[in-house]
XYZ file of C-alpha atoms in Angstrom:
698
model
C 35.370 -53.307 -69.226
C 38.911 -52.586 -70.187
C 41.621 -54.714 -68.513
C 43.201 -52.864 -65.835
C 46.571 -52.537 -67.614
C 44.978 -50.592 -70.184
C 43.382 -48.118 -67.694
C 44.958 -44.384 -67.118
C 43.651 -42.246 -64.449
C 45.172 -38.703 -65.305
C 44.704 -35.237 -64.089
C 45.423 -31.962 -66.081
C 46.932 -29.317 -63.843
C 48.704 -25.977 -64.284
C 48.892 -22.359 -63.364
C 45.716 -20.487 -64.336
C 45.294 -19.691 -67.841
C 47.851 -22.023 -69.217
C 45.162 -23.778 -71.470
C 44.158 -26.849 -69.374
C 40.511 -26.719 -70.115
C 41.242 -26.053 -73.718
C 43.577 -29.067 -73.741
C 40.929 -31.273 -72.071
C 38.345 -30.177 -74.696
C 40.763 -31.257 -77.508
C 41.401 -34.630 -75.726
C 37.509 -35.316 -75.705
C 37.182 -34.202 -79.323
C 40.041 -36.351 -80.681
C 38.972 -39.437 -78.642
C 35.438 -38.854 -80.285
C 33.853 -38.181 -76.850
C 32.447 -34.864 -78.238
C 31.822 -33.822 -81.794
C 32.457 -30.061 -81.853
C 34.998 -27.997 -80.292
C 33.926 -25.130 -77.964
C 36.438 -22.524 -76.465
C 36.480 -21.552 -72.930
C 35.525 -17.979 -73.692
C 33.967 -18.902 -76.969
C 31.550 -16.441 -78.946
C 29.057 -19.219 -79.495
C 27.995 -19.160 -75.863
C 28.330 -22.912 -75.380
C 31.503 -22.856 -73.351
C 33.931 -25.707 -72.735
C 32.230 -29.104 -71.967
C 34.482 -29.411 -68.797
C 33.324 -25.953 -67.507
C 29.663 -27.077 -66.950
C 28.945 -24.417 -64.171
C 27.545 -20.958 -65.499
C 29.810 -19.199 -63.166
C 32.744 -21.125 -64.823
C 31.663 -20.097 -68.198
C 31.099 -16.381 -67.365
C 34.443 -16.063 -65.531
C 36.353 -18.182 -68.102
C 37.965 -19.990 -65.172
C 37.554 -23.496 -63.809
C 36.126 -23.671 -60.386
C 35.419 -27.324 -59.669
C 37.450 -30.311 -60.790
C 35.426 -31.927 -63.675
C 35.685 -35.535 -64.334
C 35.171 -37.610 -67.588
C 36.157 -40.741 -69.221
C 37.083 -41.664 -72.810
C 39.098 -44.012 -75.113
C 42.120 -43.775 -76.957
C 42.955 -46.921 -79.077
C 42.261 -49.788 -76.674
C 43.007 -47.683 -73.607
C 40.410 -46.405 -71.099
C 41.261 -42.901 -69.837
C 39.581 -41.387 -66.703
C 40.376 -37.560 -66.986
C 40.121 -34.810 -64.313
C 40.455 -31.256 -65.311
C 41.464 -29.176 -62.377
C 41.210 -25.501 -61.442
C 44.475 -23.320 -61.881
C 43.484 -20.734 -59.502
C 45.085 -20.946 -56.026
C 41.785 -20.299 -54.173
C 40.529 -23.448 -55.498
C 43.754 -25.440 -54.592
C 41.825 -28.141 -52.655
C 40.255 -29.310 -56.077
C 43.913 -30.128 -57.331
C 44.677 -31.824 -53.903
C 41.658 -34.093 -53.877
C 42.255 -34.914 -57.658
C 45.961 -35.784 -57.309
C 45.073 -37.787 -54.130
C 43.158 -40.342 -56.373
C 45.003 -40.155 -59.701
C 47.836 -42.434 -61.104
C 49.570 -39.827 -63.359
C 49.311 -36.258 -64.442
C 50.007 -33.754 -67.281
C 51.575 -30.669 -66.130
C 50.663 -28.059 -68.583
C 53.088 -24.837 -68.974
C 52.607 -21.845 -71.153
C 55.471 -21.740 -73.711
C 55.686 -17.777 -73.133
C 55.222 -17.469 -69.274
C 56.989 -20.826 -68.464
C 57.086 -22.123 -64.863
C 54.797 -19.739 -62.882
C 54.068 -19.712 -59.241
C 51.119 -21.935 -59.501
C 53.163 -24.388 -61.474
C 55.275 -24.616 -58.556
C 52.404 -25.385 -56.155
C 50.915 -27.935 -58.427
C 54.396 -29.557 -58.785
C 54.524 -29.688 -55.006
C 51.063 -31.303 -54.717
C 52.057 -34.066 -57.381
C 55.322 -34.782 -55.335
C 53.204 -35.072 -52.038
C 50.976 -37.865 -53.649
C 53.974 -39.361 -55.846
C 52.073 -38.827 -59.025
C 54.319 -39.369 -62.030
C 53.726 -36.656 -64.818
C 54.491 -35.608 -68.408
C 54.839 -31.966 -69.187
C 52.985 -30.419 -72.210
C 54.300 -26.999 -73.318
C 51.309 -25.437 -74.617
C 50.637 -22.192 -76.618
C 53.618 -22.607 -78.819
C 51.699 -20.440 -81.361
C 51.914 -17.385 -79.154
C 54.481 -14.571 -79.681
C 57.301 -15.078 -77.521
C 57.016 -18.743 -77.437
C 60.214 -20.426 -76.259
C 59.992 -24.091 -75.291
C 63.831 -24.468 -74.518
C 63.593 -21.755 -72.065
C 60.744 -23.544 -70.383
C 62.649 -26.904 -70.198
C 65.386 -24.844 -68.586
C 63.075 -23.668 -65.855
C 61.595 -27.102 -65.323
C 65.111 -28.089 -64.422
C 66.133 -25.060 -62.451
C 62.857 -24.096 -60.709
C 61.263 -27.513 -60.103
C 64.385 -29.706 -60.098
C 62.924 -31.969 -62.729
C 65.031 -34.002 -65.106
C 63.189 -33.042 -68.429
C 63.705 -34.295 -71.847
C 61.783 -33.322 -75.173
C 59.825 -36.128 -76.513
C 58.294 -33.959 -79.278
C 59.544 -30.694 -80.362
C 57.647 -27.907 -82.421
C 58.290 -27.416 -86.115
C 58.181 -23.670 -86.236
C 57.116 -21.356 -83.766
C 54.503 -18.364 -83.131
C 52.326 -18.049 -86.176
C 54.793 -20.571 -87.888
C 53.788 -23.555 -85.807
C 53.287 -26.312 -88.441
C 53.483 -29.333 -86.465
C 55.795 -31.303 -84.107
C 58.834 -33.578 -84.379
C 58.333 -37.030 -82.791
C 61.916 -37.587 -81.396
C 61.274 -41.308 -80.446
C 60.318 -42.343 -84.153
C 62.171 -39.495 -85.731
C 59.251 -38.372 -87.926
C 57.564 -34.983 -88.451
C 53.879 -34.983 -87.365
C 51.343 -32.741 -89.224
C 47.735 -32.252 -88.024
C 45.319 -31.516 -90.741
C 41.587 -31.836 -91.790
C 38.705 -30.505 -89.478
C 40.171 -29.354 -86.077
C 43.473 -30.952 -86.838
C 42.029 -34.598 -86.518
C 43.883 -36.099 -89.511
C 47.516 -37.010 -88.644
C 50.065 -37.113 -91.354
C 53.590 -38.354 -90.542
C 56.487 -37.431 -93.010
C 60.291 -36.850 -93.068
C 61.764 -34.331 -90.671
C 62.398 -30.900 -92.424
C 65.956 -30.623 -93.575
C 66.604 -27.441 -91.616
C 65.529 -29.112 -88.283
C 67.416 -32.364 -88.846
C 70.435 -31.341 -86.790
C 68.277 -30.125 -83.817
C 66.240 -33.356 -83.839
C 69.445 -35.542 -83.701
C 70.723 -33.416 -80.752
C 67.342 -33.858 -78.991
C 67.318 -37.452 -79.639
C 70.705 -37.985 -78.249
C 69.712 -36.033 -75.009
C 66.590 -38.076 -74.649
C 68.580 -41.486 -74.994
C 71.164 -40.128 -72.491
C 68.449 -39.209 -69.841
C 66.392 -42.283 -70.440
C 69.414 -44.641 -70.334
C 69.793 -43.901 -66.680
C 66.800 -45.858 -65.809
C 67.152 -48.955 -68.204
C 70.186 -51.194 -68.341
C 69.493 -52.457 -71.936
C 69.349 -48.924 -73.234
C 72.330 -47.997 -71.112
C 74.395 -50.765 -72.967
C 73.263 -49.545 -76.439
C 74.142 -46.139 -75.389
C 77.539 -46.810 -74.332
C 78.446 -49.116 -77.233
C 77.343 -46.099 -79.469
C 74.454 -48.195 -81.166
C 71.016 -47.011 -82.091
C 68.233 -48.159 -79.808
C 65.044 -49.553 -81.279
C 61.687 -47.621 -80.722
C 60.496 -50.247 -78.168
C 63.717 -50.032 -76.014
C 63.390 -46.236 -75.901
C 59.734 -46.235 -75.047
C 60.158 -48.824 -72.106
C 63.114 -46.820 -70.704
C 61.200 -43.520 -70.981
C 58.271 -45.271 -69.113
C 60.464 -46.431 -66.478
C 62.148 -42.839 -65.863
C 58.577 -41.259 -65.913
C 56.897 -43.855 -63.512
C 59.778 -43.434 -61.021
C 59.402 -39.782 -61.146
C 63.059 -39.286 -61.981
C 62.374 -38.119 -65.475
C 59.752 -35.783 -67.062
C 58.977 -36.477 -70.762
C 58.158 -33.071 -72.387
C 55.597 -32.677 -75.339
C 54.942 -29.631 -77.201
C 52.170 -28.031 -79.069
C 49.203 -25.871 -79.203
C 45.805 -27.160 -77.925
C 44.060 -23.956 -79.261
C 45.368 -24.578 -82.609
C 44.981 -28.174 -82.662
C 48.591 -29.147 -82.787
C 50.397 -31.953 -80.718
C 47.456 -33.250 -78.695
C 47.147 -36.675 -80.193
C 50.852 -37.259 -79.772
C 50.543 -36.268 -76.122
C 47.660 -38.872 -75.633
C 49.972 -41.504 -77.141
C 52.452 -40.366 -74.520
C 49.791 -40.647 -71.677
C 49.158 -44.263 -72.759
C 52.761 -45.201 -73.285
C 54.515 -43.498 -70.339
C 52.063 -42.935 -67.480
C 51.403 -45.855 -65.135
C 48.240 -48.108 -64.975
C 46.575 -48.605 -61.616
C 48.651 -51.955 -61.385
C 51.847 -49.925 -61.381
C 51.082 -47.581 -58.477
C 51.514 -48.415 -54.809
C 48.621 -47.500 -52.576
C 48.516 -47.919 -48.846
C 45.570 -48.169 -46.617
C 45.502 -48.233 -42.632
C 44.150 -51.351 -41.284
C 41.712 -50.233 -38.317
C 41.585 -53.778 -36.988
C 45.314 -53.886 -36.651
C 45.922 -50.438 -34.843
C 46.215 -48.606 -38.166
C 48.950 -50.727 -39.460
C 49.790 -49.732 -43.060
C 48.690 -52.378 -45.682
C 49.503 -52.236 -49.364
C 46.398 -52.486 -51.734
C 46.270 -54.229 -54.991
C 44.168 -53.354 -58.021
C 42.678 -56.789 -58.221
C 39.022 -57.028 -58.818
C 38.564 -60.308 -56.880
C 39.894 -58.995 -53.534
C 37.604 -57.228 -50.886
C 36.337 -53.885 -51.962
C 38.143 -50.615 -50.838
C 37.271 -47.221 -52.318
C 37.603 -43.426 -51.446
C 34.994 -40.743 -51.559
C 37.191 -37.866 -52.762
C 34.617 -35.356 -54.066
C 30.973 -34.598 -53.274
C 28.526 -32.597 -55.464
C 24.814 -31.748 -54.870
C 23.237 -32.611 -58.036
C 19.626 -32.432 -59.417
C 19.017 -35.944 -57.855
C 20.666 -35.592 -54.575
C 24.298 -36.019 -53.532
C 26.561 -37.297 -56.077
C 29.851 -38.973 -54.703
C 32.742 -39.408 -56.849
C 34.630 -42.679 -55.855
C 38.102 -44.093 -56.795
C 38.048 -47.873 -56.508
C 41.335 -49.174 -55.237
C 40.518 -52.791 -54.950
C 37.753 -55.219 -55.591
C 34.452 -54.648 -57.557
C 31.392 -52.815 -56.758
C 28.017 -53.565 -58.635
C 24.712 -51.513 -58.698
C 22.507 -52.839 -55.688
C 25.466 -53.902 -53.704
C 25.841 -53.205 -50.017
C 28.838 -51.108 -48.884
C 29.961 -49.840 -45.634
C 31.243 -46.378 -44.724
C 34.425 -47.344 -42.443
C 34.170 -43.899 -40.744
C 30.770 -44.467 -38.936
C 30.139 -48.386 -39.695
C 26.826 -47.557 -41.486
C 25.885 -49.731 -44.334
C 24.273 -48.462 -47.606
C 23.031 -49.859 -50.712
C 24.421 -48.563 -54.147
C 21.203 -47.423 -55.920
C 22.943 -46.120 -58.979
C 26.290 -46.290 -60.470
C 27.344 -43.883 -63.153
C 30.473 -42.704 -65.000
C 30.663 -38.976 -65.245
C 31.226 -37.101 -68.562
C 31.551 -33.374 -66.990
C 27.870 -32.850 -66.051
C 26.473 -35.708 -67.781
C 25.882 -39.248 -66.355
C 26.241 -42.553 -67.971
C 24.709 -45.445 -66.104
C 26.750 -48.612 -65.601
C 26.030 -51.895 -63.889
C 29.342 -52.573 -62.323
C 32.967 -51.149 -61.988
C 36.165 -52.550 -60.548
C 39.600 -51.592 -59.066
C 41.387 -48.653 -60.900
C 38.075 -46.981 -61.915
C 36.691 -43.761 -61.039
C 33.048 -43.682 -60.809
C 30.168 -41.765 -59.120
C 27.211 -43.044 -56.946
C 23.967 -41.307 -55.996
C 22.204 -41.734 -52.477
C 25.431 -42.339 -50.568
C 25.558 -39.895 -47.756
C 29.159 -39.385 -46.438
C 31.815 -36.648 -46.149
C 34.620 -36.013 -48.394
C 37.577 -38.438 -47.752
C 35.485 -41.271 -46.179
C 36.566 -44.863 -47.051
C 34.031 -47.513 -48.260
C 34.510 -51.304 -48.080
C 32.183 -54.122 -48.589
C 32.340 -54.822 -44.722
C 34.826 -57.833 -45.099
C 37.747 -55.464 -44.112
C 38.004 -52.210 -42.112
C 40.618 -50.321 -44.042
C 40.927 -46.427 -44.478
C 42.805 -44.252 -46.881
C 45.216 -41.842 -45.581
C 43.785 -38.274 -45.459
C 44.540 -35.604 -47.958
C 46.346 -32.417 -46.976
C 43.765 -29.532 -46.327
C 45.375 -26.031 -46.036
C 44.202 -23.456 -43.251
C 41.860 -20.735 -44.291
C 43.427 -17.395 -44.552
C 40.458 -15.027 -45.006
C 36.943 -14.630 -43.286
C 33.771 -12.886 -44.062
C 30.508 -11.994 -41.968
C 27.430 -13.167 -44.183
C 23.837 -13.223 -43.342
C 20.572 -13.684 -45.503
C 18.942 -10.321 -46.379
C 15.399 -11.483 -44.990
C 14.244 -14.017 -42.554
C 12.627 -16.008 -45.216
C 16.007 -16.951 -46.722
C 17.326 -18.301 -43.545
C 16.447 -22.023 -44.323
C 17.987 -21.866 -47.794
C 21.035 -20.047 -46.296
C 21.655 -22.771 -43.959
C 21.084 -25.520 -46.457
C 23.691 -23.910 -48.771
C 26.284 -23.609 -46.041
C 25.873 -27.194 -44.850
C 26.180 -28.308 -48.297
C 29.265 -26.347 -49.217
C 31.230 -27.366 -45.956
C 30.514 -31.083 -46.819
C 31.720 -30.504 -50.416
C 34.733 -28.435 -49.852
C 36.969 -29.087 -46.779
C 38.713 -25.515 -47.077
C 35.463 -23.668 -46.930
C 34.692 -23.445 -43.205
C 31.543 -21.884 -41.347
C 31.553 -20.779 -37.727
C 29.445 -18.573 -35.596
C 31.011 -15.522 -33.749
C 29.510 -15.968 -30.173
C 30.097 -12.328 -29.358
C 28.400 -10.783 -32.385
C 26.260 -13.654 -33.130
C 27.309 -13.468 -36.851
C 27.975 -16.134 -39.149
C 31.590 -16.340 -40.335
C 32.602 -17.995 -43.483
C 36.296 -18.825 -44.000
C 38.295 -19.757 -47.106
C 41.246 -19.618 -49.335
C 40.961 -16.190 -50.788
C 38.623 -13.551 -51.943
C 37.681 -15.348 -55.031
C 37.005 -18.565 -53.240
C 34.433 -16.866 -50.892
C 33.024 -14.748 -53.766
C 32.211 -17.677 -55.838
C 30.365 -19.313 -52.952
C 28.314 -16.118 -52.137
C 27.367 -16.074 -55.717
C 26.413 -19.769 -55.631
C 24.190 -19.107 -52.696
C 22.390 -16.265 -54.677
C 21.930 -18.404 -57.750
C 21.499 -21.834 -56.768
C 19.409 -21.193 -53.651
C 17.761 -17.855 -54.778
C 18.839 -16.251 -51.446
C 20.228 -12.754 -51.325
C 23.080 -12.186 -48.894
C 24.521 -9.207 -47.075
C 28.368 -9.455 -46.734
C 30.678 -7.818 -44.283
C 34.212 -6.729 -44.940
C 36.716 -9.278 -45.453
C 38.771 -10.207 -42.496
C 42.171 -11.713 -42.275
C 42.678 -14.966 -40.264
C 45.256 -13.467 -37.737
C 46.795 -15.897 -35.313
C 48.392 -15.303 -31.830
C 51.680 -16.797 -30.331
C 54.005 -16.382 -27.654
C 57.627 -15.152 -28.017
C 59.250 -16.589 -24.689
C 58.924 -18.990 -22.051
C 56.695 -18.304 -19.157
C 56.098 -20.231 -15.850
C 52.714 -20.780 -14.222
C 51.740 -22.179 -10.702
C 47.910 -21.924 -10.536
C 45.628 -23.001 -7.859
C 41.864 -23.376 -8.645
C 39.825 -23.281 -5.366
C 35.921 -23.072 -5.258
C 34.005 -23.831 -2.225
C 30.249 -24.228 -2.486
C 27.728 -26.192 -0.168
C 28.939 -29.730 -0.252
C 32.097 -31.015 -1.941
C 34.128 -28.077 -3.608
C 36.762 -27.801 -6.383
C 40.370 -28.045 -5.864
C 43.498 -28.419 -8.304
C 46.882 -27.022 -8.599
C 48.897 -27.101 -11.651
C 52.546 -25.925 -11.994
C 54.922 -25.701 -15.189
C 55.587 -23.528 -18.087
C 54.571 -22.638 -21.797
C 57.145 -21.944 -24.313
C 57.197 -21.451 -28.159
C 57.390 -24.470 -30.458
C 60.509 -24.507 -32.891
C 59.404 -22.870 -36.182
C 59.572 -26.282 -38.174
C 57.103 -27.997 -35.792
C 54.343 -29.786 -37.642
C 51.528 -29.360 -35.071
C 50.505 -26.115 -33.643
C 50.069 -27.356 -29.979
C 52.154 -29.904 -27.920
C 51.485 -31.167 -24.456
C 54.408 -32.348 -22.168
C 53.609 -34.427 -19.092
C 56.624 -34.125 -16.810
C 54.818 -35.193 -13.514
C 56.663 -37.382 -11.109
C 55.804 -38.905 -7.920
C 52.229 -38.790 -8.747
C 51.593 -35.238 -7.472
C 48.791 -35.018 -10.003
C 47.218 -38.609 -10.235
C 47.193 -40.073 -13.831
C 43.543 -39.859 -14.562
C 43.687 -36.089 -14.227
C 46.645 -35.605 -16.790
C 44.207 -35.735 -19.926
C 41.870 -33.036 -18.250
C 45.018 -30.779 -17.948
C 45.627 -31.229 -21.664
C 42.045 -30.455 -22.414
C 42.294 -27.190 -20.371
C 45.295 -26.142 -22.523
C 43.573 -26.954 -25.578
C 40.472 -24.904 -24.607
C 42.796 -21.950 -23.788
C 44.477 -21.852 -27.126
C 41.168 -21.473 -28.953
C 41.177 -17.769 -28.105
C 44.073 -15.641 -27.151
C 43.714 -12.605 -25.041
C 45.343 -10.083 -27.427
C 42.558 -10.038 -30.349
C 40.662 -13.208 -29.509
C 42.396 -15.208 -32.250
C 43.731 -18.940 -32.042
C 47.171 -19.251 -30.223
C 49.609 -21.423 -32.375
C 53.109 -22.771 -31.941
C 53.085 -23.322 -28.228
C 54.211 -26.315 -26.126
C 52.592 -26.642 -22.562
C 54.531 -28.632 -20.037
C 53.269 -29.561 -16.440
C 55.788 -30.590 -13.893
C 54.135 -29.933 -10.575
C 50.726 -29.871 -8.894
C 48.565 -30.764 -5.884
C 45.329 -32.537 -5.310
C 42.673 -32.878 -2.481
C 41.327 -36.272 -1.588
C 37.773 -34.902 -1.890
C 37.627 -31.927 -3.870
C 39.782 -32.621 -7.033
C 37.963 -33.675 -10.094
C 38.620 -33.760 -14.040
C 36.613 -30.549 -14.245
C 38.655 -28.724 -11.467
C 41.966 -29.855 -13.329
C 40.746 -28.688 -16.749
C 39.837 -25.291 -15.236
C 43.071 -24.973 -13.352
C 44.899 -25.519 -16.601
C 42.907 -23.041 -18.434
C 43.602 -20.256 -16.094
C 47.210 -21.423 -15.607
C 47.836 -20.852 -19.370
C 46.016 -17.514 -19.300
C 48.177 -16.334 -16.410
C 51.599 -17.437 -18.225
C 50.349 -16.196 -21.583
C 50.489 -12.447 -20.640
C 54.052 -13.024 -19.261
C 55.266 -14.933 -22.515
C 55.105 -11.707 -24.493
C 52.387 -12.689 -26.940
C 52.508 -11.385 -30.516
C 50.162 -11.254 -33.418
C 50.941 -13.248 -36.534
C 49.471 -12.394 -39.952
C 49.351 -14.355 -43.326
C 52.019 -13.610 -45.670
C 51.118 -14.362 -49.245
C 53.603 -15.324 -52.129
C 52.716 -12.712 -54.881
C 53.703 -13.018 -58.490
C 52.886 -9.952 -60.676
C 53.361 -9.833 -64.498
C 53.109 -6.751 -66.488
C 54.556 -4.916 -69.383
C 58.207 -3.541 -68.668
C 57.224 0.233 -68.862
C 55.036 -0.335 -65.722
C 57.898 -2.047 -63.754
C 58.478 0.992 -61.339
C 54.774 1.633 -60.631
C 54.265 -2.146 -59.972
C 57.042 -2.360 -57.609
C 56.059 0.988 -55.841
C 52.562 -0.323 -55.349
C 53.761 -3.601 -53.756
C 56.071 -1.489 -51.483
C 53.047 0.614 -50.383
C 51.332 -2.525 -49.207
C 54.103 -3.619 -46.848
C 55.425 -6.035 -49.688
C 59.019 -7.166 -49.626
C 60.387 -7.833 -53.129
C 61.943 -11.277 -53.556
C 63.155 -10.832 -57.098
C 62.252 -9.591 -60.592
C 62.640 -11.105 -63.984
C 62.677 -9.332 -67.398
C 61.782 -11.523 -70.606
C 60.195 -10.709 -74.021
C 59.244 -7.132 -72.776
C 57.346 -8.170 -69.652
C 58.582 -8.097 -65.901
C 57.658 -10.554 -63.442
C 58.044 -9.453 -59.860
C 57.955 -11.905 -57.100
C 57.199 -10.483 -53.446
C 55.977 -11.525 -50.011
C 52.961 -9.340 -49.057
C 50.711 -9.290 -45.936
C 47.227 -10.448 -46.947
C 45.579 -7.854 -44.969
C 46.960 -5.191 -47.388
C 45.966 -7.112 -50.573
C 42.335 -6.298 -50.558
C 41.272 -4.282 -53.926
C 44.614 -5.033 -55.303
C 43.413 -6.329 -58.555
C 41.524 -3.179 -59.328
C 44.597 -0.965 -58.438
C 46.851 -3.124 -60.543
C 44.631 -3.137 -63.652
C 44.357 0.852 -63.399
C 48.100 1.425 -63.208
C 48.937 -0.961 -66.258
C 46.026 -0.119 -68.522
C 44.450 -3.554 -67.727
C 47.587 -5.421 -68.919
C 48.901 -6.558 -65.346
C 48.162 -10.023 -63.955
C 48.888 -11.528 -60.680
C 48.705 -14.755 -58.575
C 48.816 -14.991 -54.936
C 49.077 -18.124 -52.333
C 49.732 -18.403 -48.735
C 53.283 -18.588 -47.743
C 53.674 -18.302 -43.979
C 52.638 -16.564 -40.767
C 54.717 -13.819 -39.688
C 54.733 -11.234 -36.735
C 52.966 -7.904 -37.496
C 54.924 -4.883 -36.907
C 54.772 -3.565 -33.208
C 52.630 -0.456 -34.130
C 50.131 -2.435 -36.040
C 49.935 -4.980 -33.166
C 49.183 -2.054 -30.603
C 46.340 -0.650 -32.697
C 44.786 -3.999 -33.253
C 44.792 -4.764 -29.354
C 43.348 -1.324 -28.629
C 40.574 -1.967 -31.324
C 39.854 -5.395 -29.937
C 39.586 -3.987 -26.526
C 37.325 -1.257 -27.413
C 35.037 -3.708 -29.346
C 34.857 -6.054 -26.296
C 34.048 -3.058 -23.933
C 31.225 -1.904 -26.125
C 30.057 -5.444 -26.385
C 29.897 -5.835 -22.511
C 27.790 -2.590 -22.038
């Protein structure tokens, strides 16, 4: 087993189509893990090693994050290739949650795109240090300098080139290593032979300028280098590497590498960068919550001799049952060991321990802190923490975005019902952003997710993996309801039947929460003088919580509301928890109608890229869909339009965009915020909902 300081857990993340999977494929090839290169959309029909699902190979996109491990020199690298499509953003979340470092891949033509911004935000959320790799330097219009400017302006990074391309577009020959001041050429089969030479004379001045910039940026994080820099001396290679490492690990500097994964140029130097500049598990601070000490934060250390703590971050249903991916943060785990799931206190034996190489498994006997492994036969949910039973620690949970789209689904025939239920059960366990609920009124099964493609992939997987044909209703947007002003309530609940009755009175008000509130609901107890006994206060909270599940405008959840109780009355015999819960529920409904309720709809951040001649048509199309143009950017004959558009208007957009741009337009879209729907649309929606209810009640 490699010593922990020589382990690197890295992810490869980027905007869709920036070349992440191609880069992962080259890394595996150069590290000797695979012996032939297959392209993502290759003609050989094999497909990339990391895209192991048939659907991924057909669509040419990554759907699930794939894990593998490899070695580079005497370093062990655990690598996770993540999807770039925003619909599968949870795959990126869960990967970054367990990684120590990342490679942010950017296209040298498109630069920093909308999804690059999202991925960068996720890296910041989990404090993951990163290197940037400017890929596709062989493409027409490649401009790494512009991409570095965008890193600075759009993402507020502090970037500095560590390698720079020799020639661009079809003249890309190799890269300059700015740390060692050499030209690096990639020759032989698949660029696997490296030749280092003197920097071409016509690039010497550029290289000198980039080196000065690199030393200047790195000197801020290292006193020794700062001294050398200020005295005008020349730092040693070791001094420069140590300073860049400090800058990268503190996330105050982003070392930038260049190349073309597809043309096999620059990948090996990037691998050297991963081992030189990204942290080992020993250099990352990980905190757990101690359940025995009221969730007190406790620092974990990557020490194989300490009590075991590991996190189940991803589940997959494989040929042999559930496969659980684990990141070990502390301690050692062996095959046959007993481990405890802190979430439910259940103990399980580890029947099989494997390292994953995409969809292949390599059995191992034991594994220790800092590693990423997979286990069979361990039943749990995504995000559960496991220990050896000596400690009760839980890892902090990851961020799970809300679903924005829903579909009614049902198996075509009765025979498929069992498989249909099995599939939905499995997918909700695997993917926290995929949710299933039953519509009580219509009796339909509703699936909710992050976008059209997200749900489309799951429906296709039910068909293929469970051999079940599905009927699918029209996509529906996840609307919300909210209140726009304060309203008071004073509600008395009285019910007299034989024996003891029910009595409760609650008084107070509901009001909108400030727009920057983290939670969607807040309960305030302002009762004084015991007019409502303490034991009934939680029942009032429960009643309000039940009321916000379904608003009265269109039957959608109510968000952004604060309920305050400040008055009430009880009866010595007839008051009960049930009575107060019911009183709060009806009090809320009474006040809700007076609080001028509104309907909110999800607004998406849309980025469309198309040739300049279609600019007018593209903007016209966005305007037709109630979109608000936020900005346009023209570069290299292409226009990028950024807009905010209601999701409800975006169904079928990809077909429309392709037809007006001769198939050359591309777009990406992600959830931005909830916003009030226009008054006329709200009135229509309320009418339609009431009509549906009236029909349902007949």
